[in-house]
């Protein structure tokens, strides 16, 4: 895809400062008793060895803040799945890939068009609201919003993959959350809630773990936390972490021959260059390596809370993380289940920091909250993109004929990408919340957000002729240098009235929004390579360079205004049993297509009608929650990687998702806890996807067999009515059983967690889906056992105990009909080396054995 870049050859200095907060947190944790005594005060209960937890025969109360106020989960008329702190620890959750298994309503996709497939590049979907297609740096805004406390942490390329330590809970809000969360929560919202500083007591802990991955290496994790009261009304909380994830994908030694020039490239160590090109030295690149997709993550969080008086508090937070990953996290089945053969270095340096400020207080008896955040994220990538060159070198494209050096001789046409993506996001939210015990209740506020994305994607071919290179960028066959801005402004409110106190409540909500998307810059070839192009150097619309690129070749913006509504009726049948009916709406802004000759893509809207229930039984020993719903998705946005490798965003017609979600928790005894979550979805098109739009960007609605697509020549619809939406299984579920027992005066436990994910399709379009193939259903079982004595806990675990490689996503590095083409011996189309095309599959992590030790002070 002509949108992905990394920066090859840039020297980056080790970020050693990232480890200082971790070291400080662990040292302070170890010194906890000393700190408690040096303060001249008796040690608080939190500073003494942890007492054994009281065993209870009921589920207790889970509190959430999903509706911008603190509430009992069982009293909130929303479909919410919550993973609390103890569950996150019991399930060994450290990152997104760990907890997504236990969220039935959530699916994800990675990779495509050369995009990185490691941490921080997931496209998250909820309730089957997924069109699939290609993910892209200047693509559609996400349909699921991810929040860290009150602050959005989603960028266009994907949300931050935050290390999960000292986390209070994860709240997953399924369905449109348009009135309270706006454009970033069209299909739902995922909220990560951190533990806050506590002035009441000193506390500290640390955790050390190590693991071994089947078919891979050894990983380790070091975490630490310290909560220090500064006075009776202030405290600081410091958290630090280092995580090394072992690799398990091999970059196997191999070679490939380009049909046009006959040049052979190899990645084997010590290989001997071959071919007729004077640039033959560029054809022997020894990058084969075992277990090469390792990841190193370092980060820290510092939070301060100051209670100014009984009514007002201020809470600044600073958090940062750096993740360096290597290799590919998907594999090529022609090479092996956990292997690829790539020829150029692959590396991602993803670093970010976020500063946040929350001010809380009272105006009369109303709660006032102001939440500010500024996020800065920088990514540097190096990516092998030689698949693109290889597949376009086949008939009928013969790409290699156009790739030569300054002497005119054909050279190795393999491409590799370097890129630098810089994101910033500033947001402000101000809201008022009336007392929760009033009969008439109000949540109202204003929200403003500005997102900036500075894009540099550089496609390189070693030895490329100067006349073919983008001016000022040696060896660059294609350059993307763009600036993107997204603005969101809104006023929102929800009003609730108890028709019958504690029995019947109605809620109405509205959000008025204004959005703007602006995209401008340079993308394309040099004039020497493509003299008649409508973009690139030949398509310049303004004289003079732009940010180092030859010129500006497009500059467009779009604006939208509108409103979203919500209605909810809640019936508390008894104090422990509730029914609710909700009609809600979400939207996603439109935007500018980076292909300047295409019209902008339009907003899409999701309308939800939902009947849900929240119930507890047997003196709060059993909770049974769920919802049935129907969602209508109109004019939905679909990212398509075209045959030329250029992403196009267009609006499809409409789709409908009908589903059921349910969660059961049962405290069967003092010792045994059982929980189960499941989701059934029927997600399909209700109108054909023709694959083209009119001059205004509206999707074509009539394309029976015999209708030719004006841009591709395709006959009839690319996806007929009734086609399944991709990525989402018809059924996903999990079952967790935990048994606790006494070992003398100490505690022990064993736990089993089972996950099933059903079969999924891979693309909305019929032809492309058949070329990629479906993702088969799979099961996974995680086992763990632990022992707690006083203040310390030791645990052993086996994740993916039966070593089932669950296929989670598939993609190609260029247009599916090119890179996944089947070989035709009669015509010579396709590649005999890859007779069924070259399709990558991302699998779940192989069986992993681990042990961890944690101590509290």
Coordinates of N, CA and C in Angstrom, one line a residue, residues 285-416:
X285 N 20.9 -9.8 1.1 CA 20.6 -9.0 2.4 C 20.4 -10.1 3.4
X286 N 21.3 -10.3 4.3 CA 21.2 -11.4 5.3 C 20.5 -11.0 6.5
X287 N 19.1 -11.1 6.4 CA 18.3 -10.8 7.6 C 17.5 -12.0 8.1
X288 N 17.8 -13.2 7.7 CA 17.1 -14.3 8.3 C 17.5 -14.5 9.8
X289 N 16.5 -14.8 10.5 CA 16.7 -14.9 12.0 C 15.5 -15.6 12.6
X290 N 15.8 -16.4 13.7 CA 14.7 -17.1 14.4 C 14.1 -16.1 15.5
X291 N 12.8 -16.3 15.7 CA 12.2 -15.6 16.8 C 12.3 -14.1 16.7
X292 N 12.1 -13.6 15.5 CA 12.5 -12.2 15.3 C 11.5 -11.2 15.6
X293 N 10.3 -11.6 16.1 CA 9.2 -10.6 16.4 C 9.1 -10.3 17.9
X294 N 10.3 -10.0 18.5 CA 10.3 -9.7 19.9 C 9.9 -8.2 20.2
X295 N 9.4 -8.0 21.4 CA 8.9 -6.6 21.8 C 9.5 -6.2 23.1
X296 N 9.9 -5.0 23.2 CA 10.4 -4.4 24.5 C 9.6 -3.2 24.8
X297 N 9.0 -3.2 26.0 CA 8.1 -2.1 26.4 C 8.6 -1.5 27.7
X298 N 8.8 -0.2 27.8 CA 9.2 0.5 29.0 C 8.3 1.7 29.2
X299 N 7.8 1.9 30.5 CA 6.9 3.0 30.7 C 6.8 3.3 32.1
X300 N 6.1 4.4 32.4 CA 5.8 4.9 33.8 C 4.6 5.8 33.8
X301 N 4.0 5.9 35.0 CA 2.9 6.8 35.2 C 3.1 7.5 36.6
X302 N 2.9 8.8 36.6 CA 3.0 9.5 37.9 C 1.7 10.3 38.0
X303 N 1.0 10.1 39.1 CA -0.3 10.8 39.3 C -0.3 11.5 40.7
X304 N -0.8 12.7 40.7 CA -0.9 13.5 42.0 C -2.3 13.8 42.2
X305 N -2.8 13.7 43.5 CA -4.1 14.2 43.8 C -4.0 15.1 45.0
X306 N -4.6 16.3 44.9 CA -4.6 17.3 46.0 C -6.1 17.7 46.3
X307 N -6.5 17.4 47.5 CA -7.9 17.8 47.9 C -7.7 19.3 48.4
X308 N -8.2 20.2 47.6 CA -8.0 21.6 48.1 C -8.9 22.0 49.3
X309 N -10.0 21.4 49.3 CA -10.9 21.5 50.5 C -11.9 20.3 50.4
X310 N -13.0 20.4 51.1 CA -14.0 19.3 51.1 C -14.7 19.1 49.8
X311 N -14.7 20.2 48.9 CA -15.4 20.1 47.7 C -14.6 20.1 46.4
X312 N -13.3 20.5 46.5 CA -12.6 20.7 45.3 C -11.3 19.9 45.4
X313 N -10.9 19.3 44.2 CA -9.6 18.5 44.1 C -9.1 18.7 42.7
X314 N -7.8 18.5 42.7 CA -7.0 18.7 41.4 C -6.2 17.4 41.2
X315 N -6.1 16.8 40.0 CA -5.4 15.6 39.8 C -4.6 15.6 38.5
X316 N -3.4 16.0 38.5 CA -2.6 16.0 37.3 C -1.9 14.6 37.1
X317 N -1.8 14.1 35.9 CA -1.2 12.8 35.6 C -0.2 13.0 34.4
X318 N 0.9 12.3 34.5 CA 1.8 12.2 33.4 C 2.2 10.8 33.2
X319 N 2.0 10.3 31.9 CA 2.3 8.9 31.6 C 3.0 8.8 30.3
X320 N 3.9 7.9 30.2 CA 4.7 7.7 28.9 C 5.1 6.2 28.7
X321 N 5.3 5.9 27.5 CA 5.6 4.5 27.2 C 6.4 4.4 25.9
X322 N 7.3 3.5 25.8 CA 8.0 3.3 24.5 C 8.0 1.8 24.3
X323 N 7.6 1.4 23.0 CA 7.5 0.0 22.6 C 8.3 -0.1 21.4
X324 N 9.3 -1.0 21.4 CA 10.2 -1.3 20.3 C 9.9 -2.7 19.9
X325 N 9.4 -2.9 18.7 CA 9.1 -4.3 18.2 C 9.9 -4.5 16.9
X326 N 10.2 -5.8 16.7 CA 10.9 -6.2 15.5 C 10.1 -7.2 14.7
X327 N 10.3 -7.3 13.4 CA 9.8 -8.4 12.6 C 8.3 -8.2 12.3
X328 N 7.7 -9.3 11.9 CA 6.3 -9.4 11.5 C 5.6 -10.3 12.5
X329 N 4.3 -9.9 12.8 CA 3.5 -10.7 13.8 C 2.5 -11.6 13.1
X330 N 2.7 -11.7 11.8 CA 1.9 -12.6 11.0 C 2.8 -13.5 10.2
X331 N 2.3 -14.6 9.7 CA 3.2 -15.6 9.0 C 2.6 -15.9 7.6
X332 N 3.6 -16.4 6.8 CA 3.3 -16.8 5.4 C 3.1 -18.3 5.3
X333 N 1.9 -18.8 5.0 CA 1.8 -20.3 5.1 C 2.6 -21.1 4.1
X334 N 3.1 -20.4 3.0 CA 4.0 -21.1 2.1 C 5.3 -21.4 2.8
X335 N 5.7 -20.5 3.7 CA 7.0 -20.6 4.4 C 6.8 -21.5 5.6
X336 N 5.7 -21.3 6.3 CA 5.4 -22.1 7.6 C 4.4 -21.4 8.4
X337 N 3.8 -22.2 9.4 CA 2.8 -21.6 10.2 C 3.2 -20.4 11.0
X338 N 4.5 -20.4 11.4 CA 5.1 -19.3 12.2 C 6.4 -18.8 11.6
X339 N 6.3 -18.5 10.3 CA 7.5 -18.1 9.6 C 7.1 -17.2 8.4
X340 N 8.1 -16.4 8.0 CA 8.0 -15.6 6.8 C 9.4 -15.6 6.2
X341 N 9.5 -15.1 4.9 CA 10.8 -14.9 4.3 C 10.8 -13.4 3.9
X342 N 11.4 -12.5 4.7 CA 11.4 -11.1 4.3 C 12.9 -10.7 4.1
X343 N 13.1 -9.6 3.4 CA 14.4 -9.3 2.9 C 15.0 -8.0 3.5
X344 N 14.2 -7.2 4.1 CA 14.7 -6.0 4.6 C 14.3 -5.9 6.1
X345 N 15.0 -5.1 6.9 CA 14.8 -5.0 8.3 C 13.3 -4.5 8.6
X346 N 12.7 -5.0 9.7 CA 11.4 -4.6 10.1 C 11.5 -4.3 11.6
X347 N 11.1 -3.0 11.8 CA 11.2 -2.5 13.2 C 10.2 -1.4 13.4
X348 N 9.7 -1.3 14.6 CA 8.8 -0.2 14.9 C 9.2 0.4 16.3
X349 N 9.4 1.7 16.3 CA 9.7 2.4 17.6 C 8.5 3.3 17.8
X350 N 7.6 2.9 18.8 CA 6.4 3.6 19.1 C 6.5 4.2 20.5
X351 N 6.6 5.5 20.5 CA 6.7 6.1 21.8 C 5.7 7.2 22.0
X352 N 5.2 7.3 23.2 CA 4.2 8.4 23.4 C 4.2 8.8 24.9
X353 N 3.7 10.0 25.1 CA 3.4 10.5 26.4 C 2.1 11.2 26.5
X354 N 1.5 11.3 27.6 CA 0.2 12.0 27.8 C 0.2 12.7 29.1
X355 N -0.1 14.0 29.0 CA -0.3 14.8 30.2 C -1.8 15.0 30.4
X356 N -2.3 14.8 31.6 CA -3.7 15.0 31.8 C -3.9 15.8 33.1
X357 N -5.0 16.5 33.1 CA -5.4 17.3 34.3 C -6.9 17.2 34.5
X358 N -7.3 16.7 35.7 CA -8.7 16.7 36.1 C -8.9 17.5 37.3
X359 N -9.9 18.4 37.2 CA -10.3 19.3 38.3 C -11.8 18.9 38.6
X360 N -12.0 18.6 39.9 CA -13.4 18.2 40.3 C -13.8 19.1 41.5
X361 N -15.1 19.5 41.5 CA -15.6 20.3 42.5 C -17.1 20.4 42.5
X362 N -17.6 21.3 43.3 CA -19.1 21.5 43.4 C -19.4 22.9 43.1
X363 N -20.5 23.1 42.4 CA -21.2 24.4 42.3 C -22.6 24.2 42.8
X364 N -22.8 24.7 44.0 CA -24.1 24.3 44.7 C -24.0 22.8 45.0
X365 N -25.0 22.1 44.6 CA -25.0 20.6 44.8 C -24.7 19.9 43.5
X366 N -24.2 20.6 42.5 CA -23.9 20.0 41.2 C -22.4 19.6 41.3
X367 N -22.0 18.5 40.7 CA -20.6 18.1 40.6 C -20.1 18.7 39.2
X368 N -19.0 19.4 39.3 CA -18.3 20.0 38.1 C -17.0 19.2 37.9
X369 N -16.8 18.8 36.6 CA -15.5 18.1 36.3 C -15.0 18.8 35.0
X370 N -13.7 19.1 35.1 CA -13.0 19.6 33.9 C -11.9 18.6 33.6
X371 N -11.8 18.0 32.4 CA -10.8 17.0 32.1 C -10.0 17.5 30.8
X372 N -8.7 17.7 31.0 CA -7.9 18.1 29.9 C -6.8 17.0 29.6
X373 N -6.5 16.8 28.4 CA -5.4 15.9 28.1 C -4.7 16.3 26.8
X374 N -3.4 16.1 26.8 CA -2.6 16.3 25.6 C -1.7 15.0 25.4
X375 N -1.9 14.4 24.2 CA -1.3 13.2 23.9 C -0.3 13.5 22.7
X376 N 0.9 13.0 22.8 CA 1.9 13.1 21.8 C 2.5 11.7 21.5
X377 N 2.3 11.3 20.2 CA 2.8 10.0 19.9 C 3.6 10.0 18.6
X378 N 4.8 9.4 18.6 CA 5.7 9.3 17.5 C 6.0 7.9 17.2
X379 N 5.9 7.5 15.9 CA 6.2 6.2 15.4 C 7.2 6.3 14.3
X380 N 8.3 5.4 14.4 CA 9.2 5.3 13.4 C 9.2 3.8 13.0
X381 N 9.1 3.6 11.7 CA 8.9 2.2 11.2 C 9.9 1.9 10.1
X382 N 10.4 0.7 10.0 CA 11.1 0.1 8.9 C 10.3 -1.2 8.5
X383 N 10.0 -1.2 7.2 CA 9.1 -2.3 6.8 C 9.6 -2.9 5.4
X384 N 9.6 -4.2 5.4 CA 9.9 -4.9 4.1 C 8.6 -4.8 3.2
X385 N 8.8 -4.3 2.0 CA 7.7 -4.1 1.1 C 8.0 -4.8 -0.2
X386 N 8.9 -5.8 -0.2 CA 9.3 -6.4 -1.5 C 8.2 -7.2 -2.1
X387 N 7.2 -7.6 -1.3 CA 6.0 -8.4 -1.9 C 5.4 -7.5 -3.0
X388 N 5.2 -6.2 -2.7 CA 4.6 -5.4 -3.7 C 5.3 -5.4 -5.0
X389 N 6.6 -5.3 -4.9 CA 7.5 -5.3 -6.1 C 7.4 -6.6 -6.9
X390 N 7.4 -7.7 -6.1 CA 7.4 -9.1 -6.7 C 6.1 -9.3 -7.4
X391 N 5.0 -9.0 -6.8 CA 3.7 -9.3 -7.4 C 3.4 -8.4 -8.6
X392 N 3.8 -7.2 -8.5 CA 3.6 -6.3 -9.7 C 4.6 -6.6 -10.8
X393 N 5.6 -7.4 -10.5 CA 6.5 -7.8 -11.6 C 6.0 -8.9 -12.4
X394 N 4.9 -9.6 -12.0 CA 4.3 -10.6 -12.7 C 3.5 -10.1 -13.9
X395 N 3.1 -10.9 -14.8 CA 2.1 -10.5 -15.9 C 0.8 -10.1 -15.2
X396 N 0.1 -9.1 -15.7 CA 0.4 -8.3 -16.9 C 1.1 -7.0 -16.6
X397 N 1.6 -6.9 -15.3 CA 2.1 -5.5 -14.9 C 3.5 -5.3 -15.2
X398 N 4.4 -6.3 -15.2 CA 5.8 -6.3 -15.5 C 6.5 -5.0 -14.9
X399 N 6.3 -4.9 -13.6 CA 6.8 -3.7 -12.9 C 8.3 -3.5 -13.1
X400 N 9.1 -4.6 -13.1 CA 10.5 -4.5 -13.1 C 11.1 -3.8 -14.4
X401 N 10.3 -3.7 -15.5 CA 10.7 -3.1 -16.7 C 11.0 -1.6 -16.5
X402 N 10.4 -1.0 -15.4 CA 10.4 0.4 -15.2 C 11.4 0.8 -14.1
X403 N 12.1 -0.2 -13.6 CA 13.0 0.1 -12.4 C 14.5 -0.1 -12.9
X404 N 15.2 0.9 -13.0 CA 16.6 0.8 -13.5 C 17.5 1.9 -12.8
X405 N 18.8 1.7 -13.0 CA 19.7 2.7 -12.3 C 20.1 3.8 -13.3
X406 N 21.1 4.5 -12.9 CA 21.5 5.7 -13.8 C 22.1 5.3 -15.1
X407 N 22.6 4.0 -15.2 CA 23.1 3.6 -16.5 C 22.1 3.0 -17.4
X408 N 20.8 2.9 -16.9 CA 19.7 2.3 -17.7 C 19.5 0.8 -17.5
X409 N 20.4 0.2 -16.7 CA 20.3 -1.3 -16.4 C 19.2 -1.6 -15.4
X410 N 18.5 -2.7 -15.7 CA 17.4 -3.1 -14.7 C 18.1 -3.5 -13.4
X411 N 17.4 -3.2 -12.3 CA 18.0 -3.5 -11.0 C 16.9 -4.2 -10.2
X412 N 17.4 -4.7 -9.0 CA 16.5 -5.4 -8.1 C 15.3 -4.4 -7.7
X413 N 14.1 -4.7 -8.1 CA 13.0 -3.7 -7.8 C 12.4 -3.8 -6.4
X414 N 13.0 -4.6 -5.5 CA 12.4 -4.7 -4.2 C 12.3 -3.4 -3.5
X415 N 11.1 -3.1 -2.9 CA 10.9 -1.9 -2.2 C 11.0 -2.2 -0.7
X416 N 11.4 -1.2 0.1 CA 11.3 -1.2 1.5 C 10.8 0.2 2.0

